[in-house]
Short mmCIF file of C-alpha atoms in Angstrom, two decimals:
data_model
loop_
_atom_site.label_atom_id
_atom_site.label_comp_id
_atom_site.label_asym_id
_atom_site.label_seq_id
_atom_site.Cartn_x
_atom_site.Cartn_y
_atom_site.Cartn_z
CA MET A 57 233.32 -35.53 7.62
CA ASN A 58 230.14 -34.54 6.00
CA ASP A 59 227.23 -34.81 8.51
CA TRP A 60 224.51 -33.92 6.03
CA PRO A 61 222.21 -36.59 4.58
CA GLN A 62 223.24 -38.48 1.54
CA GLY A 63 223.40 -36.27 -1.47
CA TRP A 64 223.52 -33.10 0.62
CA SER A 65 226.55 -30.96 1.14
CA ASP A 66 227.45 -27.51 2.28
CA ASP A 67 227.40 -26.52 -1.32
CA ASN A 68 223.78 -27.52 -1.57
CA ARG A 69 222.89 -25.03 1.13
CA GLY A 70 223.79 -22.16 -0.99
CA THR A 71 223.22 -18.71 0.33
CA ARG A 72 219.78 -18.94 2.06
CA TYR A 73 217.91 -16.68 4.40
CA GLY A 74 217.34 -18.06 7.86
CA ARG A 75 219.03 -19.16 11.01
CA GLY A 76 222.63 -20.03 10.44
CA SER A 77 222.63 -18.67 6.88
CA SER A 78 224.46 -15.73 5.52
CA GLY A 79 222.26 -15.15 2.56
CA ALA A 80 219.73 -12.40 2.26
CA GLN A 81 217.17 -14.54 0.49
CA PRO A 82 214.27 -16.23 2.29
CA GLU A 83 214.50 -19.89 3.05
CA SER A 84 212.98 -21.91 0.27
CA ALA A 85 209.52 -23.36 0.51
CA ARG A 86 211.10 -26.79 0.72
CA VAL A 87 211.70 -26.48 4.43
CA MET A 88 208.28 -25.00 5.32
CA ARG A 89 205.93 -27.76 6.45
CA GLN A 90 202.70 -27.78 4.48
CA VAL A 91 199.34 -29.24 5.44
CA ARG A 92 197.93 -31.38 2.67
CA ARG A 93 194.30 -32.58 2.39
CA GLY A 94 195.07 -35.65 0.32
CA PRO A 95 197.86 -37.41 -1.50
CA SER A 96 199.81 -35.27 -3.90
CA VAL A 97 200.26 -36.52 -7.41
CA PRO A 98 203.23 -35.36 -9.52
CA PRO A 99 202.61 -33.87 -12.91
CA GLY A 100 201.95 -36.48 -15.46
CA GLY A 101 200.21 -38.86 -13.05
CA GLY A 102 203.36 -40.77 -12.15
CA GLN A 103 204.39 -42.04 -8.79
CA ALA A 104 204.83 -39.38 -6.22
CA ALA A 105 208.39 -38.62 -5.34
CA PRO A 106 209.44 -39.23 -1.78
CA PRO A 107 209.06 -36.08 0.24
CA TYR A 108 212.58 -36.30 1.59
CA PRO A 109 215.90 -37.42 0.17
CA ALA A 110 217.16 -40.83 1.14
CA GLY A 111 218.18 -41.09 4.73
CA VAL A 112 215.81 -38.44 6.05
CA PRO A 113 213.27 -39.83 8.57
CA GLN A 114 209.73 -40.08 7.36
CA GLN A 115 207.54 -37.35 8.97
CA PRO A 116 203.90 -37.89 10.05
CA SER A 117 201.42 -37.44 7.29
CA TYR A 118 198.59 -34.88 7.65
CA VAL A 119 196.17 -36.36 5.23
CA ASP A 120 192.36 -36.62 5.60
CA GLY A 121 192.41 -35.60 9.29
CA HIS A 122 192.31 -39.22 10.59
CA GLY A 123 194.77 -40.79 13.07
CA GLU A 124 198.40 -40.72 12.11
CA ALA A 125 197.48 -40.71 8.49
CA GLY A 126 196.09 -37.24 8.60
CA TYR A 127 195.52 -34.35 11.02
CA ASP A 128 192.91 -31.74 10.33
CA SER A 129 192.89 -28.64 12.43
CA GLY A 130 189.31 -27.98 11.49
CA TYR A 131 189.96 -24.49 10.28
CA ASN A 132 189.15 -25.52 6.74
CA THR A 133 185.54 -26.38 7.62
CA GLY A 134 184.88 -24.12 10.59
CA GLN A 135 184.90 -27.21 12.76
CA VAL A 136 186.44 -25.78 15.96
CA TYR A 137 186.97 -27.85 19.16
CA GLY A 138 186.09 -31.00 17.25
CA SER A 139 182.31 -30.35 17.13
CA PRO A 140 180.12 -30.01 14.09
CA GLY A 141 179.39 -26.47 13.14
CA GLY A 142 181.73 -25.05 15.79
CA ARG A 143 179.23 -25.50 18.67
CA GLY A 144 181.70 -26.13 21.41
CA PRO A 145 183.22 -29.08 23.22
CA GLY A 146 181.42 -32.34 22.78
CA GLY A 147 179.03 -30.91 20.22
CA GLY A 148 176.39 -29.88 22.78
CA GLY A 149 175.55 -27.06 25.21
CA GLY A 150 177.53 -24.58 23.12
CA TYR A 151 177.03 -20.91 22.67
CA GLY A 152 174.65 -21.27 19.78
CA GLU A 153 172.30 -23.80 21.41
CA PRO A 154 169.07 -22.30 23.02
CA ARG A 155 168.52 -22.90 26.79
CA PRO A 156 165.59 -25.16 27.71
CA ALA A 157 162.41 -23.38 28.83
CA PRO A 158 161.95 -23.25 32.65
CA ASN A 159 159.49 -25.70 34.16
CA TRP A 160 157.11 -23.18 35.74
CA ARG A 161 154.68 -25.81 36.98
CA ARG A 162 157.44 -27.47 38.99
CA ARG A 163 158.70 -24.13 40.31
CA ILE A 164 155.21 -23.05 41.42
CA LYS A 165 154.66 -26.42 43.10
CA ILE A 166 157.93 -26.18 45.04
CA THR A 167 157.19 -22.56 46.04
CA ALA A 168 153.68 -23.44 47.22
CA ILE A 169 154.94 -26.38 49.28
CA THR A 170 157.62 -24.17 50.86
CA VAL A 171 155.15 -21.40 51.73
CA VAL A 172 152.63 -23.84 53.21
CA THR A 173 155.34 -25.53 55.25
CA VAL A 174 156.63 -22.22 56.63
CA LEU A 175 153.11 -21.07 57.50
CA LEU A 176 152.30 -24.39 59.16
CA VAL A 177 155.47 -24.38 61.25
CA THR A 178 154.93 -20.72 62.21
CA THR A 179 151.30 -21.31 63.16
CA ILE A 180 152.06 -24.37 65.28
CA GLY A 181 154.98 -22.59 66.95
CA THR A 182 152.85 -19.52 67.66
CA TYR A 183 150.06 -21.65 69.10
CA PHE A 184 152.32 -23.44 71.58
CA TRP A 185 154.11 -20.19 72.47
CA ALA A 186 150.80 -18.41 73.16
CA ASP A 187 149.29 -21.38 74.98
CA SER A 188 152.28 -21.53 77.32
CA LYS A 189 151.79 -17.89 78.31
CA LEU A 190 148.23 -18.29 79.59
CA ASN A 191 148.03 -17.99 83.37
CA ARG A 192 145.57 -20.75 84.24
CA GLU A 193 145.17 -20.04 87.94
CA VAL A 194 141.41 -20.27 88.59
CA ASP A 195 140.04 -23.71 89.44
CA LEU A 196 136.32 -23.78 88.73
CA SER A 197 136.14 -27.36 89.97
CA LYS A 198 136.20 -25.88 93.49
CA VAL A 199 132.87 -24.14 92.84
CA ILE A 200 130.03 -26.19 94.36
CA ASP A 201 126.31 -26.58 93.63
CA ARG A 202 126.59 -25.25 90.11
CA PRO A 203 123.57 -24.72 87.82
CA GLU A 204 123.30 -26.84 84.71
CA ALA A 205 125.03 -25.52 81.61
CA GLY A 206 122.77 -24.09 78.92
CA GLU A 207 123.28 -23.52 75.21
CA GLY A 208 126.15 -21.30 74.09
CA THR A 209 129.12 -20.21 76.21
CA ASN A 210 129.21 -17.80 79.15
CA TYR A 211 132.37 -15.90 80.12
CA LEU A 212 132.76 -13.97 83.35
CA ILE A 213 135.13 -11.10 82.48
CA VAL A 214 136.68 -9.27 85.42
CA GLY A 215 138.78 -6.14 85.49
CA SER A 216 140.74 -6.04 88.74
CA ASP A 217 142.60 -3.17 90.35
CA SER A 218 145.66 -5.36 90.80
CA ARG A 219 148.88 -3.36 90.82
CA GLU A 220 151.07 -6.45 90.81
CA GLY A 221 154.37 -5.91 89.01
CA MET A 222 153.90 -2.15 88.68
CA SER A 223 156.67 0.25 89.68
CA ALA A 224 156.01 3.35 91.79
CA GLU A 225 156.43 5.45 88.64
CA GLU A 226 153.86 3.38 86.72
CA LYS A 227 151.37 3.62 89.59
CA LYS A 228 151.78 7.39 89.59
CA GLU A 229 151.51 7.64 85.81
CA LEU A 230 148.35 5.51 85.67
CA HIS A 231 146.79 7.10 88.78
CA THR A 232 146.20 3.68 90.35
CA GLY A 233 147.26 4.42 93.92
CA SER A 234 149.19 1.87 95.97
CA ALA A 235 146.51 -0.24 97.66
CA GLU A 236 147.64 -3.77 98.51
CA GLY A 237 145.90 -6.85 97.11
CA LYS A 238 143.27 -6.58 94.42
CA ARG A 239 139.57 -5.93 94.06
CA THR A 240 137.14 -6.11 91.18
CA ASP A 241 136.88 -2.87 89.29
CA SER A 242 134.42 -4.19 86.69
CA MET A 243 132.51 -7.41 86.03
CA MET A 244 130.72 -8.55 82.88
CA ILE A 245 129.07 -11.65 81.51
CA LEU A 246 129.63 -12.30 77.80
CA HIS A 247 127.31 -14.87 76.22
CA THR A 248 128.25 -16.22 72.78
CA GLY A 249 126.00 -18.45 70.70
CA ASP A 250 124.10 -18.90 67.45
CA ASN A 251 121.92 -15.82 68.01
CA GLY A 252 124.68 -13.28 68.43
CA SER A 253 126.62 -12.15 71.48
CA THR A 254 125.27 -10.46 74.58
CA LEU A 255 127.48 -8.42 76.92
CA ILE A 256 125.96 -7.78 80.36
CA SER A 257 127.63 -5.54 82.94
CA LEU A 258 127.27 -6.45 86.60
CA PRO A 259 127.57 -3.24 88.64
CA ARG A 260 130.09 -3.66 91.45
CA ASP A 261 127.53 -2.25 93.89
CA SER A 262 124.94 -4.93 93.00
CA ASP A 263 123.20 -6.40 96.06
CA VAL A 264 123.86 -10.15 96.22
CA GLU A 265 123.67 -12.99 98.74
CA ILE A 266 126.81 -14.92 99.65
CA PRO A 267 125.89 -18.63 99.45
CA THR A 268 127.51 -21.68 101.00
CA PHE A 269 130.96 -22.15 99.44
CA VAL A 270 134.23 -24.04 99.77
CA GLY A 271 137.30 -21.91 100.44
CA SER A 272 139.62 -21.83 97.43
CA GLU A 273 142.72 -22.04 99.64
CA SER A 274 141.53 -23.66 102.88
CA GLY A 275 139.19 -26.23 101.35
CA LYS A 276 136.80 -25.62 104.26
CA THR A 277 133.06 -25.32 103.73
CA TYR A 278 131.55 -22.00 104.76
CA GLN A 279 127.80 -22.18 105.28
CA GLY A 280 125.65 -19.47 103.81
CA THR A 281 123.81 -17.30 106.34
CA GLY A 282 121.74 -15.17 104.00
CA ARG A 283 124.31 -12.42 104.26
CA HIS A 284 123.95 -9.68 101.61
CA VAL A 285 126.92 -7.69 100.34
CA LYS A 286 127.97 -5.72 97.31
CA LEU A 287 129.07 -8.00 94.49
CA ASN A 288 132.69 -6.90 94.54
CA ALA A 289 132.92 -8.00 98.20
CA ALA A 290 132.63 -11.64 97.12
CA TYR A 291 135.84 -11.34 95.15
CA ALA A 292 137.58 -9.56 98.01
CA GLU A 293 136.52 -12.32 100.43
CA ASP A 294 137.74 -15.43 98.62
CA GLY A 295 138.80 -14.52 95.09
CA PRO A 296 137.56 -15.67 91.67
CA GLU A 297 136.06 -18.97 92.80
CA LEU A 298 133.71 -17.32 95.31
CA LEU A 299 132.83 -14.61 92.78
CA VAL A 300 131.79 -17.28 90.25
CA ARG A 301 129.85 -19.14 92.93
CA THR A 302 128.03 -15.93 93.94
CA VAL A 303 127.15 -14.94 90.36
CA GLU A 304 125.83 -18.42 89.57
CA PHE A 305 123.82 -18.58 92.82
CA ASN A 306 122.19 -15.18 92.31
CA THR A 307 121.46 -15.55 88.58
CA GLY A 308 121.04 -19.29 87.92
CA LEU A 309 123.41 -18.91 84.94
CA HIS A 310 126.26 -21.40 84.49
CA ILE A 311 129.67 -19.71 84.00
CA ASP A 312 131.84 -21.68 81.57
CA HIS A 313 135.03 -19.62 81.66
CA TYR A 314 136.68 -16.96 83.79
CA VAL A 315 138.94 -14.16 82.46
CA GLU A 316 140.62 -11.45 84.54
CA ILE A 317 142.94 -8.58 83.66
CA GLY A 318 144.70 -6.03 85.85
CA PHE A 319 145.45 -2.32 85.39
CA ALA A 320 148.91 -2.67 83.85
CA GLY A 321 147.90 -5.44 81.48
CA PHE A 322 144.94 -3.45 80.19
CA ALA A 323 147.10 -0.39 79.46
CA ASN A 324 149.80 -2.52 77.81
CA ILE A 325 147.32 -4.17 75.42
CA VAL A 326 145.98 -0.78 74.32
CA ASP A 327 149.50 0.52 73.68
CA ALA A 328 150.49 -2.67 71.84
CA VAL A 329 147.72 -2.22 69.24
CA GLY A 330 148.68 1.43 68.76
CA GLY A 331 145.75 2.91 70.67
CA VAL A 332 141.99 2.49 70.35
CA GLU A 333 139.65 4.90 68.57
CA ILE A 334 136.47 5.70 70.46
CA ASP A 335 133.78 8.39 70.45
CA ILE A 336 133.54 9.95 73.91
CA PRO A 337 130.02 11.29 74.56
CA GLN A 338 131.02 14.15 76.90
CA ASP A 339 133.95 15.99 78.40
CA ILE A 340 135.41 13.98 81.28
CA LYS A 341 137.65 15.33 84.02
CA ASP A 342 138.24 13.12 87.06
CA THR A 343 141.16 13.65 89.43
CA LYS A 344 140.74 10.19 91.00
CA SER A 345 141.11 8.26 87.74
CA GLY A 346 143.29 10.87 86.06
CA ALA A 347 140.87 11.32 83.15
CA ASP A 348 141.03 14.61 81.27
CA LEU A 349 139.26 13.90 78.00
CA LYS A 350 137.32 16.01 75.53
CA LYS A 351 134.08 15.07 73.85
CA GLY A 352 134.30 13.54 70.38
CA LYS A 353 136.07 10.80 68.39
CA GLN A 354 139.70 10.25 69.34
CA THR A 355 142.37 7.59 69.79
CA LEU A 356 143.23 6.77 73.39
CA ASN A 357 146.58 5.36 74.50
CA GLY A 358 146.93 2.95 77.41
CA GLU A 359 147.03 5.58 80.14
CA GLU A 360 144.05 7.51 78.75
CA ALA A 361 142.05 4.31 78.16
CA LEU A 362 142.54 3.12 81.74
CA ALA A 363 141.45 6.50 83.08
CA PHE A 364 138.37 6.42 80.83
CA VAL A 365 137.12 2.97 81.93
CA ARG A 366 137.76 3.70 85.63
CA THR A 367 135.96 7.04 85.76
CA ARG A 368 132.69 7.11 87.67
CA TYR A 369 132.73 10.18 89.94
CA ALA A 370 132.57 12.54 86.96
CA LEU A 371 129.53 10.74 85.50
CA ALA A 372 125.91 11.46 86.38
CA GLY A 373 124.99 7.78 86.63
CA SER A 374 128.16 6.90 88.56
CA ASP A 375 128.83 3.14 88.34
CA LEU A 376 126.00 2.48 85.87
CA ASP A 377 127.41 5.02 83.42
CA ARG A 378 130.89 3.68 83.99
CA THR A 379 129.82 0.16 83.03
CA LYS A 380 128.45 1.51 79.76
CA ASN A 381 131.78 3.17 79.00
CA GLN A 382 133.60 -0.04 79.88
CA GLN A 383 131.44 -2.07 77.52
CA LYS A 384 131.92 0.46 74.75
CA PHE A 385 135.67 0.55 75.13
CA LEU A 386 136.21 -3.20 75.49
CA SER A 387 134.18 -3.82 72.34
CA ALA A 388 136.24 -1.21 70.47
CA LEU A 389 139.45 -2.81 71.77
CA ALA A 390 138.38 -6.27 70.63
CA ASN A 391 137.49 -4.81 67.23
CA GLN A 392 140.92 -3.18 66.98
CA VAL A 393 142.73 -6.40 67.94
CA ALA A 394 140.80 -8.37 65.31
CA THR A 395 141.58 -6.01 62.40
CA PRO A 396 143.84 -7.21 59.54
CA GLY A 397 146.24 -4.41 60.45
CA THR A 398 146.92 -6.20 63.73
CA VAL A 399 146.38 -9.87 62.85
CA LEU A 400 148.48 -9.76 59.64
CA ASN A 401 151.23 -7.54 61.03
CA PRO A 402 153.67 -9.60 63.14
CA PHE A 403 155.16 -6.39 64.56
CA LYS A 404 151.75 -5.67 66.12
CA LEU A 405 150.33 -9.15 66.56
CA TYR A 406 153.08 -10.64 68.71
CA PRO A 407 153.48 -7.63 71.05
CA THR A 408 149.67 -7.53 71.45
CA MET A 409 149.45 -11.25 72.16
CA GLY A 410 152.40 -11.03 74.52
CA ALA A 411 150.96 -8.08 76.43
CA GLY A 412 147.52 -9.65 76.65
CA LEU A 413 148.49 -13.21 77.50
CA ASP A 414 151.03 -12.14 80.10
CA SER A 415 148.43 -10.12 81.98
CA LEU A 416 145.38 -12.40 81.68
CA ILE A 417 144.34 -14.79 84.44
CA VAL A 418 141.99 -17.53 83.25
CA ASP A 419 140.45 -20.77 84.46
CA LYS A 420 142.28 -24.06 84.10
CA GLU A 421 140.05 -25.28 81.26
CA MET A 422 140.47 -22.13 79.16
CA GLY A 423 142.10 -22.67 75.76
CA LEU A 424 143.27 -20.33 73.03
CA PHE A 425 140.23 -21.12 70.91
CA ASP A 426 137.96 -20.21 73.83
CA LEU A 427 139.85 -16.94 74.22
CA ALA A 428 139.58 -16.21 70.51
CA SER A 429 135.84 -16.94 70.62
CA MET A 430 135.50 -14.45 73.47
CA PHE A 431 137.27 -11.70 71.52
CA TRP A 432 135.17 -12.36 68.42
CA GLY A 433 132.05 -12.22 70.55
CA MET A 434 133.05 -8.82 71.93
CA LYS A 435 133.92 -7.65 68.42
CA SER A 436 130.43 -8.58 67.21
CA VAL A 437 128.94 -6.44 69.98
CA SER A 438 130.86 -3.39 68.76
CA GLY A 439 129.86 -4.18 65.17
CA GLY A 440 126.15 -4.01 66.00
CA GLU A 441 125.58 -7.76 65.62
CA GLY A 442 125.27 -8.28 69.38
CA THR A 443 123.67 -6.65 72.40
CA SER A 444 125.21 -4.76 75.32
CA MET A 445 123.31 -3.91 78.49
CA ASN A 446 123.47 -3.56 82.27
CA MET A 447 121.90 -6.11 84.56
CA PRO A 448 118.30 -4.83 84.98
CA ILE A 449 117.99 -2.74 88.14
CA SER A 450 114.74 -2.12 90.05
CA GLY A 451 116.06 0.21 92.74
CA SER A 452 118.62 0.56 95.53
CA SER A 453 118.88 -0.15 99.25
CA GLY A 454 121.56 1.17 101.56
CA GLY A 455 123.78 2.03 98.61
CA ASN A 456 123.33 -1.40 97.04
CA LEU A 457 121.70 -1.75 93.61
CA ILE A 458 118.76 -4.18 93.60
CA TRP A 459 118.34 -6.36 90.53
CA ASP A 460 114.94 -6.63 88.85
CA LYS A 461 114.23 -10.30 89.64
CA ALA A 462 111.55 -10.79 86.96
CA LYS A 463 113.72 -9.36 84.20
CA VAL A 464 116.78 -11.23 85.41
CA LYS A 465 114.84 -14.50 85.33
CA THR A 466 113.68 -13.89 81.73
CA LEU A 467 117.16 -12.81 80.69
CA VAL A 468 118.76 -15.97 82.11
CA GLU A 469 116.17 -18.19 80.41
CA GLN A 470 116.86 -16.58 77.05
CA LEU A 471 120.62 -16.98 77.51
CA ASN A 472 120.31 -20.62 78.63
CA ASN A 473 118.22 -21.37 75.54
CA ASP A 474 120.56 -19.29 73.35
CA GLU A 475 117.64 -17.17 72.21
CA LYS A 476 117.68 -13.60 70.99
CA VAL A 477 117.75 -11.37 74.09
CA THR A 478 114.71 -9.11 74.31
CA VAL A 479 115.17 -7.94 77.90
CA THR A 480 116.45 -4.40 78.36
CA SER A 481 118.13 -2.76 81.34
CA ASP A 482 115.62 0.15 81.39
#
């Protein structure tokens, strides 16, 4: 039985080249599917002959590239992936299309908002962290019979010889000794106001009267008897509260805030800022304080700085010369802390703040802004915008230094009125 379509036989196959053929000639073009771009018209304009003999299924037409009536691969027109001009899928976002210009205004706005937010969060976090580290231990509300507050702000700054928290090795290294408790090693009044800052040292050997006071721990009232002592004895007797009471009673000046720092804290702050540069006026060698310093400008580390501010036996003016050195160094330290190299460098700022705040003892009303104002006031003294002096002395009696009452009265009036200080310690 012949399985070939009608009109086809084995004889029609002839000898052709291809699969299942034995001929050496290529298969005729009749069996190669062609892609046509329109209807074919036979010569002479007659009706087109059917593409296949009778009985052969009709094959899909590839005419005009539309639907089943025509398929167009696009290679004729360069129309690849079905997009005009070969631009890529969907006709958009292809390789030939330029990217839109970046919106720089939007980017700058987002960056600015991000930076401001980060700075705000960091600032607020730093504020609360620092505020929590302040040791607010001194209660000035226990001080009685206080003078009226004047213009400006008055800080009583005390350097104590407290060895609290120091190891035996640290005591040896810093030449502090091992005495129990704590005493005042230096006392200063810093006045800040509209007419500059004034830093006044109160010699520890100043002759003062202990007035009536209320015990800071007992709450008992101790009547004044006219007893005169050295100023540092007031601190030793009943701590910061009695010291404030004694200073106010003997000067008539209202103390707004109290700040105290011990040996270890002082040395740690100096080391945290990388040392403090200072010009030492003379060679200093003191076995008691451990000072062994040469004359001239140099940078002191914590150990050297502590020895420098404690030295008095190697100085001609003893405690009076020591207070001058203390003023000079504390002003230089405040200036160093306030430099951009410290304030803008978190690797210096946070260790410095940590060392300082951990070791400071302040009154209960003291805030970070008050503390910052104090440091800026001390910085202005070192910058020449303020005044530094000793409390005016008129003489001595039994080893106690007697204040010049007339000068002290004028000085206090000028401070209370926030006027430019004209009084000198000479």
